[in-house]
Tab-separated table of C-alpha atoms and ligand atoms in Angstrom:
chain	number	residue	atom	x	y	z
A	92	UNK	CA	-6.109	-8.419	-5.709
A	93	UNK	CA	-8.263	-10.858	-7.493
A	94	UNK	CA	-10.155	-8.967	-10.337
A	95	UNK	CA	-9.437	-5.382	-9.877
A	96	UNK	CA	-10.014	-4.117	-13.751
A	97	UNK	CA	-13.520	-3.615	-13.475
A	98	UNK	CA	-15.897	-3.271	-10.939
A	99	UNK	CA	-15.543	-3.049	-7.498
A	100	UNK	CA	-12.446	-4.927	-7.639
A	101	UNK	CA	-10.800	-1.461	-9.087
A	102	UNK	CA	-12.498	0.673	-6.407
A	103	UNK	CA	-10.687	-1.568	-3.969
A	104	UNK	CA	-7.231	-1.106	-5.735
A	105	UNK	CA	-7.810	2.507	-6.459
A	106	UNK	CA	-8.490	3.611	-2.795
A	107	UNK	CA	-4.800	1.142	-1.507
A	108	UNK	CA	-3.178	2.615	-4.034
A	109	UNK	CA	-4.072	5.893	-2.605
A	110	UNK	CA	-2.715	4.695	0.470
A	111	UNK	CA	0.005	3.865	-1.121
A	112	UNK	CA	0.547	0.478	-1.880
A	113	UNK	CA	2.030	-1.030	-4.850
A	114	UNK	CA	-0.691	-3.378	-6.741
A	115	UNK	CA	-1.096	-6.990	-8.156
A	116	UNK	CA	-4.381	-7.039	-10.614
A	117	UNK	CA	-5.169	-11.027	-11.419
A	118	UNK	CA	-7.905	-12.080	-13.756
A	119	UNK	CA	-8.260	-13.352	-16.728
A	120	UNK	CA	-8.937	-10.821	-19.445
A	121	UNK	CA	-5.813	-8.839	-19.781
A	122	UNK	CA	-7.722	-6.007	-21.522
A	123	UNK	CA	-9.501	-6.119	-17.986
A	124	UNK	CA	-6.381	-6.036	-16.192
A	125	UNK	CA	-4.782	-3.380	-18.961
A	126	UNK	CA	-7.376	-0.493	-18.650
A	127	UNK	CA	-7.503	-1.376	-14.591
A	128	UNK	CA	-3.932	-0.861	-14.720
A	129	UNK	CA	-3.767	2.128	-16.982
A	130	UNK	CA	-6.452	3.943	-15.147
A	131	UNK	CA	-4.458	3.362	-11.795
A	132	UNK	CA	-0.881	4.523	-13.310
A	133	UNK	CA	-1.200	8.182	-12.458
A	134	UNK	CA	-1.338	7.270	-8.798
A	135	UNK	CA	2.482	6.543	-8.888
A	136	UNK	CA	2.327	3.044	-7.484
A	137	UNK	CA	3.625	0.137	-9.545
A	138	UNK	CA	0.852	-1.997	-10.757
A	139	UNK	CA	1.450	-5.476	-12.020
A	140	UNK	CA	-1.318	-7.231	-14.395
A	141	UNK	CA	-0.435	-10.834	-14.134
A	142	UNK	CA	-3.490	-13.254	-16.092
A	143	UNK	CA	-4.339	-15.798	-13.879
A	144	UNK	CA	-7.740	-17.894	-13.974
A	145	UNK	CA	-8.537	-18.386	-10.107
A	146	UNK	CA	-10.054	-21.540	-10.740
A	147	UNK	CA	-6.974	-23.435	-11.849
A	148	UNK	CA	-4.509	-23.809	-8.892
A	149	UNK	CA	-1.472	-24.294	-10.720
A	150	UNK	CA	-2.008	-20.952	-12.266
A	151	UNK	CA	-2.495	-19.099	-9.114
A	152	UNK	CA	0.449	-20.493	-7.877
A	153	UNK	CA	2.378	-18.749	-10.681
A	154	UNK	CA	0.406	-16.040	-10.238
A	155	UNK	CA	2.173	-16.056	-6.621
A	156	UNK	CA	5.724	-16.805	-7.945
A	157	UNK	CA	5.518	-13.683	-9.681
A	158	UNK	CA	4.099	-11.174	-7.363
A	159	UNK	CA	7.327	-12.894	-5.178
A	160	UNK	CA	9.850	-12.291	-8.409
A	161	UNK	CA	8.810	-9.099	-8.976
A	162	UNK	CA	7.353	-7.497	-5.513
A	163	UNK	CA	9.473	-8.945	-3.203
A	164	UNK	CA	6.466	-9.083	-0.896
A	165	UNK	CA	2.722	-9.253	-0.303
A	166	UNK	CA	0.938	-7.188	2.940
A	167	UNK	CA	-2.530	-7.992	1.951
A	168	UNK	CA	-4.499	-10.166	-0.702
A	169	UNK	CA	-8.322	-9.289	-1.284
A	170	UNK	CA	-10.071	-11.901	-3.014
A	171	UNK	CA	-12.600	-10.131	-5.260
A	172	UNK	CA	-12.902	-12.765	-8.058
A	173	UNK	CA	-15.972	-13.433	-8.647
A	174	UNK	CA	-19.111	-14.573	-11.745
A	175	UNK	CA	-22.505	-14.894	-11.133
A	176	UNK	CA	-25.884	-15.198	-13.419
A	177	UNK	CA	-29.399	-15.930	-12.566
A	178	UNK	CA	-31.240	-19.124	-13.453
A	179	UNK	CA	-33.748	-21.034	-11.504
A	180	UNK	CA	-32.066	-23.881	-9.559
A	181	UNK	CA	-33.977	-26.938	-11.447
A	182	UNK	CA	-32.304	-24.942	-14.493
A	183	UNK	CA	-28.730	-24.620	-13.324
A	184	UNK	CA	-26.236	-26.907	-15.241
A	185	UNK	CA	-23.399	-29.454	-13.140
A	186	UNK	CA	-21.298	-26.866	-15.421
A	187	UNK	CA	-22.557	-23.679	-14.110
A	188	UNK	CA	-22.561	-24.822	-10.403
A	189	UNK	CA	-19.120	-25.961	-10.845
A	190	UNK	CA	-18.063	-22.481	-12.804
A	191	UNK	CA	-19.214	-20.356	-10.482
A	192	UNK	CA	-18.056	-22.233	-7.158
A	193	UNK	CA	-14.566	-22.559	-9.427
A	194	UNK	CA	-14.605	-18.794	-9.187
A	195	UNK	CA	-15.825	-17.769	-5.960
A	196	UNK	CA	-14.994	-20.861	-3.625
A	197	UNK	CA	-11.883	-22.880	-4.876
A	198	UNK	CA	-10.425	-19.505	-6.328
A	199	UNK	CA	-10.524	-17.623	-2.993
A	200	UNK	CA	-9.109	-20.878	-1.442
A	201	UNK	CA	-6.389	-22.097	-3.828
A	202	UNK	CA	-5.338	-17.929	-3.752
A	203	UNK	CA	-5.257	-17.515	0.242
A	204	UNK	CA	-3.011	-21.402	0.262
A	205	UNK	CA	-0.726	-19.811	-2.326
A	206	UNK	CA	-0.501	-16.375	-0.970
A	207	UNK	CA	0.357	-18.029	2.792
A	208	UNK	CA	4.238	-17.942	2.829
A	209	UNK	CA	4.692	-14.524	1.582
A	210	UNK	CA	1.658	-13.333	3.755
A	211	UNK	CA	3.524	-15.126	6.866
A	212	UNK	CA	6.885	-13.057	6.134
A	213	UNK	CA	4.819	-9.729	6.008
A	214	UNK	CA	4.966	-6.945	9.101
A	215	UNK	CA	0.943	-7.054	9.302
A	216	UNK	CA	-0.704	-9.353	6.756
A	217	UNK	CA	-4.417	-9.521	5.850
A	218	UNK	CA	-6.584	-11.277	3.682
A	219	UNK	CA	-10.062	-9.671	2.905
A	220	UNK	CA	-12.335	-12.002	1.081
A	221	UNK	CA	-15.197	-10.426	-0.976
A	222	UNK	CA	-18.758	-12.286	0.471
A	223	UNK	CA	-21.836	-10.821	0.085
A	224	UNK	CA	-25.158	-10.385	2.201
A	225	UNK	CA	-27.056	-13.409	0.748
A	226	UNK	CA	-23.942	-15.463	1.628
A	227	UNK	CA	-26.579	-15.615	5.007
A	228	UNK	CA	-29.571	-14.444	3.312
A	229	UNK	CA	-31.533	-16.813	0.562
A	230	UNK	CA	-30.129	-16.045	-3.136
A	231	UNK	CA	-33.127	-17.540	-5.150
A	232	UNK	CA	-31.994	-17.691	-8.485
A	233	UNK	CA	-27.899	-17.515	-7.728
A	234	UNK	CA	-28.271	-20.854	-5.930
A	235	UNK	CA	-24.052	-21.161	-6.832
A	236	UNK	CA	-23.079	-18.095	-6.229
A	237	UNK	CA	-24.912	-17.885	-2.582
A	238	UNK	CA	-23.669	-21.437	-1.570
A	239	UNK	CA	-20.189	-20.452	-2.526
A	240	UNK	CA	-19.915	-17.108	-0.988
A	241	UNK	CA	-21.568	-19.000	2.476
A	242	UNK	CA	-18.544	-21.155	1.481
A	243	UNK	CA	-16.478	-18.041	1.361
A	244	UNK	CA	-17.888	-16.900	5.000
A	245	UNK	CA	-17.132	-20.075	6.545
A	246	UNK	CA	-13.369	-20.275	5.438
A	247	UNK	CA	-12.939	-16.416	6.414
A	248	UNK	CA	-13.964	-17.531	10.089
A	249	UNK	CA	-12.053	-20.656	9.710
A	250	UNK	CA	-9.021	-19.509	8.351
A	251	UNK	CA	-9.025	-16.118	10.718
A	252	UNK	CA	-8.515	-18.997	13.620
A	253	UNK	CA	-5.795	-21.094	12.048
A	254	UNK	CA	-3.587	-18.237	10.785
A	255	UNK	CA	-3.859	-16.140	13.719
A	256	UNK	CA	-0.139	-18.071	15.554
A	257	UNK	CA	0.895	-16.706	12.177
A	258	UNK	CA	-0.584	-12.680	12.596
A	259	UNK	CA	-2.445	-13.245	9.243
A	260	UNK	CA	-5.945	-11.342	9.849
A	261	UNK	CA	-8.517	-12.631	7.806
A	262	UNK	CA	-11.863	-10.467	7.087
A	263	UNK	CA	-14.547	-10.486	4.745
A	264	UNK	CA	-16.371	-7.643	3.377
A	265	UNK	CA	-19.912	-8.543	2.208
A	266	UNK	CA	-21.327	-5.982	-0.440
A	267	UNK	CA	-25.305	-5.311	-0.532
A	268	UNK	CA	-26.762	-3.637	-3.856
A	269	UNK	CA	-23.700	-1.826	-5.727
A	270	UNK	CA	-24.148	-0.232	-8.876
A	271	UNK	CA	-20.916	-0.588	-11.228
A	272	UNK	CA	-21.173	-0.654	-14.816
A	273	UNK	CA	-21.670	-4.374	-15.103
A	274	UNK	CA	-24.520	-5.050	-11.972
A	275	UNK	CA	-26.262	-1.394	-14.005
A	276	UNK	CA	-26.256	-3.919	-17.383
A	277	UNK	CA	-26.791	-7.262	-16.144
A	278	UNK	CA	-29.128	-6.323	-12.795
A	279	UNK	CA	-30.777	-3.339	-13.001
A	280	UNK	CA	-30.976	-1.730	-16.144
A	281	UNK	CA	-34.750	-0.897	-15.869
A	282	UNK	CA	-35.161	2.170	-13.886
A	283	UNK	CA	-38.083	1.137	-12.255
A	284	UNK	CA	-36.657	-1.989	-10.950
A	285	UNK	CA	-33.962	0.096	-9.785
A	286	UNK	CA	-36.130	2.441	-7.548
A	287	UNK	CA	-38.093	-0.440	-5.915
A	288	UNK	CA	-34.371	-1.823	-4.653
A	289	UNK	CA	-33.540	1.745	-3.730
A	290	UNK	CA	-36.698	2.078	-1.509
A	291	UNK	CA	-36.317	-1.335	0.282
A	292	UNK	CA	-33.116	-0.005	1.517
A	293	UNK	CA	-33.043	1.756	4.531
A	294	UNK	CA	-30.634	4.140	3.767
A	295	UNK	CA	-32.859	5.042	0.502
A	296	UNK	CA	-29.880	4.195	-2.215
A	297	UNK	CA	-27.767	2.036	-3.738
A	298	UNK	CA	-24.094	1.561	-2.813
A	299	UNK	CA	-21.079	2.841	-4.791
A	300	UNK	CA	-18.061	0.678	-5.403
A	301	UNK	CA	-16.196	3.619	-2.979
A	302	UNK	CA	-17.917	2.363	-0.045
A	303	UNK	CA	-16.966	-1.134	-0.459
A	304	UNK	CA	-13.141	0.590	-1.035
A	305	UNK	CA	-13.285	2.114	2.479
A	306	UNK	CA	-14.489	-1.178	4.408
A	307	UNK	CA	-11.845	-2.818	2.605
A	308	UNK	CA	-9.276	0.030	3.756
A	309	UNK	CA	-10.336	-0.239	7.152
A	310	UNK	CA	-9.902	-3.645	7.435
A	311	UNK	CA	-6.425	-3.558	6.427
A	312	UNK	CA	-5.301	-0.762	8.546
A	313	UNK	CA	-3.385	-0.570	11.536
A	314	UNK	CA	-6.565	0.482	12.970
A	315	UNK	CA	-8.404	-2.923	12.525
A	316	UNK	CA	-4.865	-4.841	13.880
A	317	UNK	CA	-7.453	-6.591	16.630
A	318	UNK	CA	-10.354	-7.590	14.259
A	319	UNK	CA	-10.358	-11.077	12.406
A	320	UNK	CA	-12.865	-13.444	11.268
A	321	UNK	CA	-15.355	-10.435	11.184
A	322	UNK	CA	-17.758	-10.014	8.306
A	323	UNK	CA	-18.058	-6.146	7.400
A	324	UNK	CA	-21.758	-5.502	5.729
A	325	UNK	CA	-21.762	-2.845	3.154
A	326	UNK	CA	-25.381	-2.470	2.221
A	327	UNK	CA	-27.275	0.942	3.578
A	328	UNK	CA	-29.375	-1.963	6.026
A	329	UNK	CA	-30.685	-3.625	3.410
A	330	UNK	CA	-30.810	-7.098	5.363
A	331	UNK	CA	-31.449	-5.665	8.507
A	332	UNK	CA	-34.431	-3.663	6.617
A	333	UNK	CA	-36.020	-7.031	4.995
A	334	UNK	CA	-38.568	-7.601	8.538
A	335	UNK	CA	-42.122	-7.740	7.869
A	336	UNK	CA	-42.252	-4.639	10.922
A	337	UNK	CA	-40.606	-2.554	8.837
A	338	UNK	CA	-42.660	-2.993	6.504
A	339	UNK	CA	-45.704	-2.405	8.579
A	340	UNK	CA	-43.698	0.859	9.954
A	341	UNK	CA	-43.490	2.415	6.482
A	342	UNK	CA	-46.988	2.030	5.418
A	343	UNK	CA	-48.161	5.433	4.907
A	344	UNK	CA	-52.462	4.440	5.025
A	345	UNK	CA	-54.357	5.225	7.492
A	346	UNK	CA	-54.732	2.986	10.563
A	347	UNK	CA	-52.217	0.675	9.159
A	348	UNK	CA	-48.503	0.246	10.850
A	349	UNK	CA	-47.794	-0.838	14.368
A	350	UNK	CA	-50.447	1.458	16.637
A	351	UNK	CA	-49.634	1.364	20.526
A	352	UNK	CA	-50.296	-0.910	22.470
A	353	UNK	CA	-49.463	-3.642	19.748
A	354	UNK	CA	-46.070	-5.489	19.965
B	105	NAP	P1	-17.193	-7.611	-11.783
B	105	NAP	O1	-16.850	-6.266	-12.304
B	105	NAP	O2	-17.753	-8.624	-12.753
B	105	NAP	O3	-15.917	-8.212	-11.061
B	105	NAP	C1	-15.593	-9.556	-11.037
B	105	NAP	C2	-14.121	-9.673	-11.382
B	105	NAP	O4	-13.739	-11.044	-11.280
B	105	NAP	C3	-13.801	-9.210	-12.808
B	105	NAP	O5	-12.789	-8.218	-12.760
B	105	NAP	C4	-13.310	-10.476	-13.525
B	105	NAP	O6	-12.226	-10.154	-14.391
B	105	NAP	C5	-12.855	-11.329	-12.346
B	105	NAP	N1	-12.969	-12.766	-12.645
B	105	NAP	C6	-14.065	-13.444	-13.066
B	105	NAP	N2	-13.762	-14.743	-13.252
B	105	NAP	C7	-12.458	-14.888	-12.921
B	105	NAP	C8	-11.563	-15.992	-12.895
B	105	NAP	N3	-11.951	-17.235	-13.239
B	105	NAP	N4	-10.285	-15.775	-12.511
B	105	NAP	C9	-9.859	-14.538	-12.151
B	105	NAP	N5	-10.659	-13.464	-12.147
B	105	NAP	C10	-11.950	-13.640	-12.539
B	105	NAP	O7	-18.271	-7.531	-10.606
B	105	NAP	P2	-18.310	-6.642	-9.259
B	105	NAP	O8	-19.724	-6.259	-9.074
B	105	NAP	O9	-17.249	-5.614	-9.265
B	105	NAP	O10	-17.992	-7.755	-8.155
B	105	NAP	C11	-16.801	-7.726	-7.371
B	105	NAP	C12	-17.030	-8.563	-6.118
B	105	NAP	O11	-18.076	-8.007	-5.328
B	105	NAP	C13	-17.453	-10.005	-6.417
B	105	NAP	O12	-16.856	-10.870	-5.477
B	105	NAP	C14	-18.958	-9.959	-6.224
B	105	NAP	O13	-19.515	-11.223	-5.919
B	105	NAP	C15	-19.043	-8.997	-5.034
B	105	NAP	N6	-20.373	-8.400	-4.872
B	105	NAP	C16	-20.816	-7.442	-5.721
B	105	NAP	C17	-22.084	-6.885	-5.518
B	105	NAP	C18	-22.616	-5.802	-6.424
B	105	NAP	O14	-23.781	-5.383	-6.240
B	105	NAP	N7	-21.857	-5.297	-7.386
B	105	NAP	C19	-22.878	-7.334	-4.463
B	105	NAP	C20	-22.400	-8.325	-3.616
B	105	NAP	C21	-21.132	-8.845	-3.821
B	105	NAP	P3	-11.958	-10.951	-15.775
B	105	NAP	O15	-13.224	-10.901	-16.552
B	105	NAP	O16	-10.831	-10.193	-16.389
B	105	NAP	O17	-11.565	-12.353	-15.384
């Protein structure tokens, strides 16, 4: 697991560690990786924290070696790395583009190369990489962080295909509107802001980082042994909700809203 001491990134190892797998948390703060770990210990799995910056290859490799010292074996890697920050495109710096597409792009490919020949040994391997809805949506202001999760959707499909001779599923899980701590501090802190994204979502709330968990879980199972190169939304509709009908539908005045006989 890339990430995994904050966020939804510890949802995701919380809920397999239920199920009872043994962790790997990789990132690059290891007071990140130390709480993650802590707060996962009373689960009774093992739970490595091994620092590892995603965006340098070489350390991801090591990051690899160890899980393969000390594990013995890896059944499923969920990339979950990510950074992100708002700025108007015009505004975005060569360094910002190329930190956040370090992260989110190169990191979830130079971890699923790395990961391949102890995934390939594995009884029923899977990869789930972490996308999100405006990987097909527009992302104004996250211009990076939209082009590389597309980026991200595209080598999920891709890769799905070419390991497939090798039984290595490959799935992505693509997150709407989640509140963690971080996304509550750096999104959405204004309460007002966060009931207008609330009631443009047609299940009428926010996500929780447990419901990205449980896609996650499911596409891991035995259950999901036939699915690859899918995409799993987890966002209450909130794309699906974004037509200007809907809007129409939900206008409470008078006369207003689709009337019959229009279509
Ligand atoms: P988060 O808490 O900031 O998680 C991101 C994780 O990535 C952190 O644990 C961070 O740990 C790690 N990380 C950052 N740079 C790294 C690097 N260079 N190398 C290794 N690890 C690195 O945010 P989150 O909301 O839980 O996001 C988790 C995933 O869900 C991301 O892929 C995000 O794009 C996706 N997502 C979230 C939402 C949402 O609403 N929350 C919506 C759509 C998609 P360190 O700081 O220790 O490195």
């Amino acid at each position: 697991m890339t990430g995994g001491g904050t966020g939804l990134g510890l949802a995701i190892a919380r809920r397999l560690a239920e199920k009872g797998y043994d962790l790997v948390l990789a990132s690059r703060s290891a007071e990140h990786l130390e709480a993650g770990a802590r707060s996962l210990e009373p689960l009774g799995r093992t739970v490595l924290r091994i620092p590892t910056d995603v965006r340098e290859p070489l350390a991801v490799e090591r990051m690899v070696d160890e899980v393969r010292a000390q594990l013995g074996r890896l059944d499923v890697l969920v990339n979950n790395a990510a950074g992100n920050f708002v700025v108007p495109a015009e505004r975005l710096t060569p360094n910002g583009w190329r930190a956040v597409v370090g992260i989110v792009l190169d990191g979830t490919f130079y971890c699923c190369r790395a990961a391949f020949p102890l995934l390939r040994a594995a009884p029923a391997p899977s990869i789930v990489n972490i996308t999100a809805s405006y990987a097909w949506l527009a992302g104004p202001g996250t211009v990076h962080s939209a082009a590389a999760k597309a980026g991200v959707l595209s080598l999920t499909r891709t890769l799905a295909v070419e390991w497939a001779p090798h039984r290595i599923r490959v799935n992505a899980v693509a997150p709407g509107p989640i509140r963690t701590e971080g996304t509550d501090r750096q999104l959405w802190s204004d309460a007002g802001l966060r009931e207008r994204i609330a009631a443009g979502i047609p299940l009428g709330r926010f996500g929780a980082p447990e419901d990205v968990a449980r896609a996650v879980e499911f596409l891991v199972d035995p259950g999901a042994q036939y699915i690859t190169g899918e995409v799993l939304t987890v966002d209450g509709g909130q794309w699906l909700g974004r037509g200007v009908m809907s809007l129409l539908a939900e206008d409470p005045r008078p006369g207003a809203g689709p009337g019959e006989g229009t279509n």
